[in-house]
């Protein structure tokens, strides 16, 4: 099955390539860069939203599920991109945003027009609480209550994100069928599947109970963290909705041409793996980001991998992620030397990896001056430092892709929508293409090596996870050894072998019973 053997490459369309000189990336720009992606060695691209939208949350506020926003191009541009990607052997996944729409979507405009409108129950409306305030204490992901009063009708509507992103009522069969029809619209055009946004949030508690307080929350922490989200996340009905989505995908699937569902789900492993049984091909596993990158020690990483592997049935296929459009850049979290080690980890674990655009250049977080902040989450918390001491919000990981040394890094012919990284004249795709020891070349080598059957399908077994070293077997043929420290390390090998790849890209040699690793080095050893 193609989705078990591929590498998914996430593209944030605004930031990949501008083709028309407005400073914003677009679909035609992505089409022009398809040869780069093919040469890199990925097998699938995932496009973040390009739907028609007022852009209050950069496309995650959808005003039309079946059209392209003019900023990004036209349906014809999309069809051409899809056609040429398929001609190169690249699969195309697109974002599906089913939990909420824009407040400018025709459905919501109808719904809010009166209490007796036929689409009133397409969204979640409640009378004010006894004090005239919100119906309960539910919090938005972007801060403040998850309810906004509509003064015209005197009721509150639910929005787990911005007030401009009202939540759909998934208990209404007509809503579900409307979303499934939107899926069919894109499946008929030929898309290979969807990455489903906030899949674990589709249902809420029927009784709208207050959420209990979080005893670990302290002032200054994330506002939404003050409660335990027992009534707004991972509700039992969600699994039935996932199953229905899978049925829609299966309508269009054929052997070797499966249409695939990747689900955005931020949950502990025991809850996460239930989404496999519900029908999600790849419930995103973010544990390397949230538990791994925050505690980058071999013992911890091995625990994360082993716990996940132990919970999977023979029918479940693992997946791993190290970055996305909502998380600080890998190179800023670990530094470039360990980002190379992390890349070797990601591409040699069992399962399907997802890679974020630009991480193959070891792009760091961008520097966003206060007057250039675009992210609505950041605009609501100006002046605060976020996690890791970085500026709050998500702009730093969304800066434009630097392609070459031409003006504006080859991304555009004008000032881009977000500032380029300051080091773009030296850190760009063209420069790294010329440097045989660059991060870009490391990723290419890893993706080529990954095609070996042992690395695609071989069993995972931990060899050692202590003293700054993490080593594991893949199948019978490979041992991967990763040095998480800035000191030399030695590892006992069970048999002789040959180093076939080093993160330093300067070493291929036979090894005996002892493997020596330099600081910040990862190696792949072919055994026997």
Coordinates of C-alpha atoms in Angstrom, one line a residue:
X1 CA 0.0 0.0 0.0
X2 CA 1.6 3.3 -1.2
X3 CA 0.8 5.2 2.1
X4 CA 2.9 2.7 4.1
X5 CA 6.0 3.2 1.9
X6 CA 5.9 6.9 1.2
X7 CA 7.2 10.0 2.8
X8 CA 4.7 12.8 3.2
X9 CA 6.0 16.4 2.7
X10 CA 3.9 19.2 4.1
X11 CA 3.6 22.4 2.1
X12 CA 2.3 25.6 3.6
X13 CA 1.1 27.2 0.3
X14 CA 1.5 30.8 1.4
X15 CA 5.2 30.2 2.0
X16 CA 6.4 27.8 -0.7
X17 CA 6.6 29.7 -4.0
X18 CA 5.0 32.8 -5.3
X19 CA 4.3 32.7 -9.0
X20 CA 2.5 36.0 -9.6
X21 CA 4.5 38.6 -7.6
X22 CA 2.1 39.4 -4.8
X23 CA 4.4 38.1 -2.0
X24 CA 2.2 35.1 -1.2
X25 CA 2.8 31.5 -2.3
X26 CA 0.3 29.9 -4.6
X27 CA -0.7 26.6 -6.4
X28 CA 1.1 27.5 -9.6
X29 CA 4.3 28.2 -7.5
X30 CA 4.0 24.7 -6.0
X31 CA 3.5 23.2 -9.5
X32 CA 6.8 24.9 -10.6
X33 CA 8.6 23.3 -7.7
X34 CA 7.4 19.7 -8.2
X35 CA 10.7 18.7 -9.8
X36 CA 12.5 19.7 -6.5
X37 CA 10.2 17.5 -4.5
X38 CA 10.6 14.6 -6.9
X39 CA 14.4 15.0 -6.7
X40 CA 14.2 15.2 -2.9
X41 CA 12.7 11.7 -2.8
X42 CA 9.3 12.3 -1.1
X43 CA 6.4 10.3 -2.5
X44 CA 3.4 12.5 -1.4
X45 CA 2.7 16.1 -0.7
X46 CA 0.1 17.5 1.8
X47 CA -1.2 20.9 1.0
X48 CA -2.4 23.1 3.9
X49 CA -5.7 24.8 3.1
X50 CA -6.1 26.8 -0.1
X51 CA -9.9 27.0 0.0
X52 CA -11.8 30.3 -0.4
X53 CA -11.5 32.0 2.9
X54 CA -11.5 35.4 4.6
X55 CA -8.1 34.3 6.0
X56 CA -8.7 35.1 9.6
X57 CA -6.7 31.9 10.4
X58 CA -5.0 31.6 7.0
X59 CA -7.4 29.2 5.4
X60 CA -8.5 27.2 8.4
X61 CA -11.7 29.4 8.3
X62 CA -13.3 28.0 5.1
X63 CA -16.0 30.0 3.3
X64 CA -16.3 27.5 0.4
X65 CA -15.2 23.9 0.6
X66 CA -15.3 23.4 -3.2
X67 CA -13.3 26.4 -4.5
X68 CA -9.8 27.8 -4.4
X69 CA -9.1 31.2 -2.9
X70 CA -8.0 33.7 -5.6
X71 CA -4.9 34.3 -3.5
X72 CA -3.8 30.8 -4.4
X73 CA -5.2 30.6 -7.9
X74 CA -8.1 28.7 -9.5
X75 CA -9.5 25.2 -9.7
X76 CA -7.8 24.9 -13.1
X77 CA -4.5 25.7 -11.3
X78 CA -5.2 23.0 -8.8
X79 CA -6.1 20.4 -11.5
X80 CA -2.9 21.2 -13.4
X81 CA -0.9 20.8 -10.2
X82 CA -2.6 17.5 -9.4
X83 CA -2.1 16.2 -13.0
X84 CA 1.6 17.1 -13.0
X85 CA 2.2 15.7 -9.5
X86 CA 0.7 12.4 -10.6
X87 CA 2.7 12.4 -13.8
X88 CA 5.9 12.6 -11.5
X89 CA 4.6 9.8 -9.3
X90 CA 3.7 12.1 -6.4
X91 CA 0.5 11.6 -4.4
X92 CA -1.4 14.7 -3.3
X93 CA -3.2 15.0 0.0
X94 CA -5.2 18.1 0.9
X95 CA -6.3 19.6 4.2
X96 CA -9.9 19.0 5.1
X97 CA -11.3 21.3 7.8
X98 CA -14.6 19.7 8.9
X99 CA -14.9 20.9 12.5
X100 CA -15.7 24.5 11.8
X101 CA -16.3 26.9 8.9
X102 CA -15.7 30.6 8.5
X103 CA -18.4 32.9 9.9
X104 CA -18.7 34.1 6.3
X105 CA -19.6 30.7 5.0
X106 CA -23.1 30.7 3.5
X107 CA -24.2 28.0 5.9
X108 CA -23.4 30.2 8.9
X109 CA -24.8 33.3 7.4
X110 CA -28.1 31.4 7.1
X111 CA -27.8 29.8 10.5
X112 CA -27.3 33.1 12.3
X113 CA -30.1 34.9 10.4
X114 CA -32.9 33.6 12.7
X115 CA -33.6 31.0 15.3
X116 CA -36.0 29.2 13.0
X117 CA -33.8 29.1 9.9
X118 CA -33.5 25.5 8.5
X119 CA -29.7 25.7 9.0
X120 CA -29.9 26.9 12.6
X121 CA -28.9 23.5 13.9
X122 CA -26.0 23.2 11.4
X123 CA -24.0 25.0 14.2
X124 CA -24.1 24.8 17.9
X125 CA -26.3 27.5 19.5
X126 CA -27.1 27.8 23.2
X127 CA -29.0 30.2 25.4
X128 CA -26.9 32.4 27.7
X129 CA -26.1 31.0 31.2
X130 CA -28.0 32.1 34.3
X131 CA -25.8 35.2 34.6
X132 CA -26.3 36.2 31.0
X133 CA -22.8 35.0 30.1
X134 CA -21.6 32.0 28.1
X135 CA -23.5 28.7 28.5
X136 CA -20.5 27.0 30.2
X137 CA -16.8 27.4 30.9
X138 CA -15.4 25.9 27.7
X139 CA -12.3 27.7 26.5
X140 CA -11.1 28.5 23.0
X141 CA -7.7 27.3 21.7
X142 CA -6.9 30.9 21.0
X143 CA -7.8 32.2 24.4
X144 CA -11.0 33.3 26.1
X145 CA -14.4 31.7 26.0
X146 CA -15.3 29.2 23.3
X147 CA -18.7 31.1 23.0
X148 CA -19.6 34.3 21.3
X149 CA -23.0 36.0 21.7
X150 CA -25.0 36.7 18.5
X151 CA -26.9 39.8 19.6
X152 CA -29.4 39.5 16.7
X153 CA -30.8 36.2 17.9
X154 CA -29.8 36.3 21.6
X155 CA -27.9 33.0 21.6
X156 CA -24.3 32.0 21.9
X157 CA -22.5 30.0 19.2
X158 CA -19.6 27.6 19.9
X159 CA -16.2 28.1 18.4
X160 CA -13.2 26.1 19.7
X161 CA -10.9 28.4 17.8
X162 CA -11.5 32.1 16.7
X163 CA -15.0 33.7 16.9
X164 CA -14.7 33.8 13.1
X165 CA -14.6 30.0 13.1
X166 CA -17.9 28.7 14.3
X167 CA -18.1 24.9 15.1
X168 CA -20.3 22.8 12.9
X169 CA -22.9 20.5 14.6
X170 CA -21.6 17.1 13.7
X171 CA -24.6 15.4 15.3
X172 CA -26.7 16.8 12.4
X173 CA -26.7 14.2 9.6
X174 CA -27.2 16.9 7.0
X175 CA -24.0 18.6 8.1
X176 CA -22.0 15.3 7.9
X177 CA -23.4 14.6 4.4
X178 CA -22.5 18.1 3.3
X179 CA -18.9 17.6 4.4
X180 CA -18.8 14.1 2.7
X181 CA -20.0 15.7 -0.5
X182 CA -17.2 18.2 -0.3
X183 CA -14.8 15.3 0.1
X184 CA -16.3 13.6 -3.0
X185 CA -15.8 16.8 -4.9
X186 CA -12.1 16.6 -4.5
X187 CA -11.9 12.8 -4.7
X188 CA -13.6 13.0 -8.1
X189 CA -10.9 15.5 -9.2
X190 CA -8.3 12.9 -8.2
X191 CA -6.9 13.8 -4.8
X192 CA -5.3 10.8 -3.0
X193 CA -6.7 11.6 0.4
X194 CA -7.1 14.2 3.2
X195 CA -5.2 15.3 6.2
X196 CA -8.3 16.0 8.5
X197 CA -7.9 19.0 10.7
X198 CA -8.6 18.6 14.5
X199 CA -10.2 15.2 14.0
X200 CA -10.5 14.5 17.7
X201 CA -12.6 17.7 18.3
X202 CA -15.6 16.9 16.1
X203 CA -18.0 16.0 18.9
X204 CA -18.9 17.7 22.2
X205 CA -20.7 16.6 25.3
X206 CA -24.4 16.5 24.7
X207 CA -25.1 17.9 28.2
X208 CA -22.7 20.8 27.7
X209 CA -21.2 20.3 31.2
X210 CA -18.6 22.6 32.6
X211 CA -15.1 21.2 32.3
X212 CA -13.2 20.5 35.6
X213 CA -10.3 22.5 36.6
X214 CA -6.7 21.4 35.9
X215 CA -4.9 21.1 39.2
X216 CA -1.5 21.5 37.4
X217 CA -2.4 24.8 35.8
X218 CA -0.6 28.0 36.9
X219 CA -1.1 31.7 36.0
X220 CA 1.0 32.5 32.9
X221 CA 0.4 29.1 31.3
X222 CA -1.7 28.5 28.3
X223 CA -5.2 29.9 29.0
X224 CA -7.0 26.8 27.7
X225 CA -4.9 24.6 29.9
X226 CA -6.7 25.8 33.0
X227 CA -9.3 23.0 32.4
X228 CA -9.3 19.3 31.7
X229 CA -11.0 18.8 28.4
X230 CA -13.3 15.9 29.2
X231 CA -16.3 17.3 27.3
X232 CA -14.8 18.9 24.2
X233 CA -12.2 16.3 23.0
X234 CA -12.3 12.7 21.9
X235 CA -16.0 12.1 22.6
X236 CA -17.4 8.6 21.8
X237 CA -19.4 9.7 18.8
X238 CA -16.2 10.9 17.0
X239 CA -15.3 7.3 16.1
X240 CA -18.5 6.8 14.2
X241 CA -17.9 10.0 12.2
X242 CA -14.4 8.8 11.4
X243 CA -15.8 5.5 10.1
X244 CA -18.3 7.4 7.9
X245 CA -15.4 9.5 6.4
X246 CA -13.5 6.3 5.7
X247 CA -16.6 4.9 3.8
X248 CA -16.5 8.0 1.6
X249 CA -12.8 7.4 0.9
X250 CA -13.4 3.7 0.2
X251 CA -15.9 4.6 -2.5
X252 CA -13.0 5.9 -4.5
X253 CA -10.3 3.5 -3.5
X254 CA -8.9 0.7 -5.6
X255 CA -6.0 -1.7 -4.9
X256 CA -2.8 0.2 -5.1
X257 CA -4.8 3.5 -5.4
X258 CA -6.1 3.8 -1.9
X259 CA -7.5 7.1 -0.9
X260 CA -6.1 7.9 2.5
X261 CA -7.1 9.6 5.8
X262 CA -4.5 11.2 7.9
X263 CA -6.0 12.6 11.2
X264 CA -4.7 15.5 13.3
X265 CA -5.1 14.1 16.8
X266 CA -3.3 15.4 19.9
X267 CA -4.0 12.6 22.4
X268 CA -2.1 10.1 24.6
X269 CA -1.3 6.9 22.9
X270 CA -4.1 4.7 24.4
X271 CA -6.7 7.1 23.0
X272 CA -4.8 7.8 19.8
X273 CA -4.6 4.2 18.6
X274 CA -8.4 3.8 18.9
X275 CA -8.6 6.0 15.7
X276 CA -7.0 3.2 13.7
X277 CA -9.9 0.9 14.6
X278 CA -12.3 3.7 13.6
X279 CA -10.9 3.7 10.1
X280 CA -8.2 6.4 10.1
X281 CA -5.2 5.1 8.1
X282 CA -2.7 7.3 9.9
X283 CA -3.8 9.1 13.1
X284 CA -0.9 11.6 13.4
X285 CA 1.5 10.6 16.1
X286 CA 2.9 13.9 17.6
X287 CA 4.6 12.3 20.6
X288 CA 8.1 12.9 19.2
X289 CA 7.3 16.6 19.1
X290 CA 5.6 17.0 22.5
X291 CA 7.4 14.4 24.5
X292 CA 10.6 13.9 22.5
X293 CA 11.8 17.3 21.4
X294 CA 11.2 18.7 24.9
X295 CA 13.2 15.9 26.5
X296 CA 15.8 14.9 23.9
X297 CA 17.4 11.9 25.7
X298 CA 17.8 8.4 24.3
X299 CA 15.9 6.8 27.3
X300 CA 12.9 9.1 26.6
X301 CA 12.9 8.7 22.8
X302 CA 13.1 4.9 23.2
X303 CA 10.3 4.9 25.6
X304 CA 8.1 6.9 23.2
X305 CA 8.8 4.5 20.4
X306 CA 8.4 1.3 22.4
X307 CA 5.2 2.4 24.0
X308 CA 3.7 3.2 20.6
X309 CA 4.9 0.0 19.0
X310 CA 3.5 -2.1 21.9
X311 CA 0.0 -0.7 21.4
X312 CA -0.3 -1.2 17.7
X313 CA -2.1 -4.3 16.3
X314 CA -0.7 -6.0 13.2
X315 CA -3.2 -4.0 11.1
X316 CA -2.1 -0.6 12.4
X317 CA 0.7 1.2 10.6
X318 CA 2.9 3.6 12.6
X319 CA 3.7 7.2 11.6
X320 CA 6.0 9.9 13.0
X321 CA 6.2 13.7 12.8
X322 CA 8.9 16.1 13.9
X323 CA 7.4 19.4 12.7
X324 CA 4.5 21.2 11.2
X325 CA 2.9 24.7 10.7
X326 CA 1.9 24.9 14.4
X327 CA 5.2 23.9 16.0
X328 CA 8.6 25.6 16.3
X329 CA 11.2 24.5 13.7
X330 CA 13.2 21.4 14.4
X331 CA 16.5 23.2 14.0
X332 CA 15.5 25.8 16.5
X333 CA 14.5 23.2 19.0
X334 CA 17.6 21.0 18.7
X335 CA 20.2 23.0 16.8
X336 CA 21.4 21.9 13.3
X337 CA 23.7 19.1 14.5
X338 CA 21.0 17.3 16.4
X339 CA 18.4 18.1 13.8
X340 CA 20.5 15.9 11.5
X341 CA 20.3 13.1 14.1
X342 CA 16.6 13.6 14.4
X343 CA 16.2 13.4 10.7
X344 CA 18.0 10.0 10.7
X345 CA 15.7 8.9 13.5
X346 CA 12.5 9.9 11.7
X347 CA 13.4 8.3 8.4
X348 CA 14.7 5.0 9.9
X349 CA 11.8 4.3 12.4
X350 CA 9.1 1.9 11.3
X351 CA 6.2 3.8 9.8
X352 CA 5.3 6.7 7.5
X353 CA 7.1 9.9 8.2
X354 CA 5.8 13.4 7.6
X355 CA 8.3 16.1 6.9
X356 CA 7.7 19.9 7.1
X357 CA 8.8 22.1 4.2
X358 CA 12.2 23.7 4.7
X359 CA 13.4 21.3 7.5
X360 CA 15.6 19.7 4.8
X361 CA 17.5 23.0 4.8
X362 CA 17.6 23.0 8.7
X363 CA 15.6 26.3 8.5
X364 CA 15.5 27.9 11.9
X365 CA 12.5 29.8 13.2
X366 CA 12.1 33.1 11.5
X367 CA 12.6 36.5 13.2
X368 CA 9.2 38.3 13.2
X369 CA 9.2 42.0 14.2
X370 CA 6.1 43.0 16.1
X371 CA 4.8 45.1 13.2
X372 CA 5.0 42.0 10.9
X373 CA 3.1 39.5 13.1
X374 CA 0.3 37.8 11.1
X375 CA -0.8 34.9 13.2
X376 CA -4.1 35.6 15.1
X377 CA -2.9 33.5 18.0
X378 CA 0.2 35.7 18.4
X379 CA -1.8 38.9 17.9
X380 CA -3.9 38.0 20.9
X381 CA -0.8 37.6 23.2
X382 CA 1.7 40.2 22.1
X383 CA 4.5 40.8 24.5
X384 CA 4.5 37.3 25.9
X385 CA 7.3 34.8 25.2
X386 CA 6.1 31.4 24.1
X387 CA 7.4 27.9 24.9
X388 CA 11.2 27.5 24.4
X389 CA 11.7 31.3 24.9
X390 CA 10.6 31.9 21.3
X391 CA 8.1 34.6 20.2
X392 CA 4.5 33.4 20.7
X393 CA 2.4 32.3 17.8
X394 CA 3.2 30.3 14.7
X395 CA 4.7 32.9 12.2
X396 CA 8.3 31.9 13.0
X397 CA 7.8 28.4 11.5
X398 CA 5.9 29.7 8.5
X399 CA 8.5 31.9 6.9
X400 CA 9.0 31.7 3.1
X401 CA 11.1 28.9 1.6
X402 CA 14.5 30.3 0.5
X403 CA 15.3 28.9 -2.9
X404 CA 18.4 30.7 -4.1
X405 CA 20.4 34.0 -3.8
X406 CA 18.2 36.0 -6.2
X407 CA 16.2 38.9 -4.7
X408 CA 13.7 37.6 -2.1
X409 CA 15.4 34.2 -2.1
X410 CA 13.7 33.2 -5.3
X411 CA 10.4 32.9 -3.4
X412 CA 8.9 36.1 -4.9
X413 CA 9.8 39.2 -6.8
X414 CA 8.4 41.5 -4.0
X415 CA 8.6 41.6 -0.2
X416 CA 7.0 38.4 1.0
X417 CA 4.0 38.2 3.4
X418 CA 6.4 37.2 6.2
X419 CA 10.0 38.2 6.4
X420 CA 12.6 35.7 5.1
X421 CA 15.1 34.2 7.5
X422 CA 18.1 36.5 7.9
X423 CA 20.5 33.8 6.7
X424 CA 18.7 33.1 3.5
X425 CA 21.7 34.3 1.3
X426 CA 23.7 31.3 2.6
X427 CA 20.9 28.9 3.7
X428 CA 18.9 28.2 0.6
X429 CA 18.1 25.2 -1.6
X430 CA 20.5 26.1 -4.4
X431 CA 23.5 26.6 -2.0
X432 CA 22.8 23.3 -0.2
X433 CA 22.4 21.5 -3.5
X434 CA 26.0 22.5 -4.3
X435 CA 27.3 21.4 -0.8
X436 CA 27.6 17.6 -0.7
X437 CA 27.6 17.6 3.1
X438 CA 24.5 19.8 3.5
X439 CA 21.3 18.9 5.4
X440 CA 19.6 18.8 2.0
X441 CA 21.9 16.0 0.8
X442 CA 21.6 14.1 4.1
X443 CA 17.8 14.0 3.6
X444 CA 18.1 12.9 0.0
X445 CA 20.5 10.1 1.1
X446 CA 18.1 9.0 3.9
X447 CA 15.1 8.9 1.6
X448 CA 17.0 6.8 -0.9
X449 CA 18.3 4.4 1.8
X450 CA 14.8 4.2 3.2
X451 CA 13.6 2.3 0.1
X452 CA 15.4 -0.9 1.4
X453 CA 12.7 -3.4 2.4
X454 CA 14.2 -3.8 5.9
X455 CA 13.9 -0.1 6.6
X456 CA 10.4 0.0 5.1
X457 CA 8.9 -3.0 6.8
X458 CA 11.5 -4.6 9.1
X459 CA 10.6 -5.1 12.8
X460 CA 11.9 -2.4 15.3
X461 CA 13.9 -3.6 18.3
X462 CA 15.8 -1.4 20.7
X463 CA 19.5 -2.3 21.1
X464 CA 20.6 0.4 23.6
X465 CA 19.1 3.6 25.0
X466 CA 21.5 5.0 27.7
X467 CA 24.5 7.1 28.2
X468 CA 23.6 9.5 25.4
X469 CA 23.3 6.7 22.8
X470 CA 20.2 5.4 21.1
X471 CA 20.6 2.3 18.9
X472 CA 18.0 0.1 17.4
X473 CA 17.6 -2.7 14.8
X474 CA 15.4 -2.6 11.7
X475 CA 14.6 -6.0 10.4
X476 CA 17.6 -8.3 10.2
X477 CA 19.7 -6.0 8.1
X478 CA 20.3 -2.7 9.8
X479 CA 21.4 -1.1 13.1
X480 CA 20.9 2.6 13.5
X481 CA 23.1 4.3 16.1
X482 CA 22.4 7.9 17.2
X483 CA 24.7 10.0 19.5
X484 CA 22.6 12.6 21.3
X485 CA 25.6 14.2 22.9
X486 CA 28.5 16.5 22.0
X487 CA 31.0 13.8 23.1
X488 CA 32.5 10.8 21.4
X489 CA 30.8 7.5 22.2
X490 CA 31.4 3.8 21.6
X491 CA 28.8 1.2 21.0
X492 CA 29.2 -2.6 21.1
X493 CA 27.8 -4.3 18.0
X494 CA 26.3 -7.8 17.9
X495 CA 28.1 -8.5 14.7
X496 CA 30.3 -6.9 12.1
X497 CA 28.9 -4.6 9.5
X498 CA 29.4 -1.6 7.3
X499 CA 28.6 2.1 7.9
X500 CA 26.5 3.0 4.9
X501 CA 25.5 6.5 6.0
X502 CA 26.6 9.0 8.6
X503 CA 24.8 12.3 9.4
X504 CA 28.2 13.9 8.7
X505 CA 28.1 12.5 5.1
X506 CA 31.8 11.7 5.2
X507 CA 32.0 8.1 6.2
X508 CA 31.4 4.7 4.6
X509 CA 33.5 1.9 6.2
X510 CA 33.6 -1.6 7.6
X511 CA 33.1 -1.8 11.4
X512 CA 34.0 -4.7 13.7
X513 CA 32.5 -5.3 17.2
X514 CA 32.8 -1.7 18.3
X515 CA 31.3 1.3 16.6
X516 CA 32.8 4.7 17.4
X517 CA 30.5 7.7 17.0
X518 CA 31.7 11.3 16.9
X519 CA 29.8 14.1 18.7
X520 CA 26.3 14.7 17.3
X521 CA 26.6 11.8 14.8
X522 CA 24.1 9.3 13.7
X523 CA 25.0 6.3 11.5
X524 CA 23.2 3.5 9.7
X525 CA 25.1 0.2 9.8
X526 CA 24.3 -2.6 7.4
X527 CA 24.9 -5.8 9.3
X528 CA 26.6 -8.9 8.1

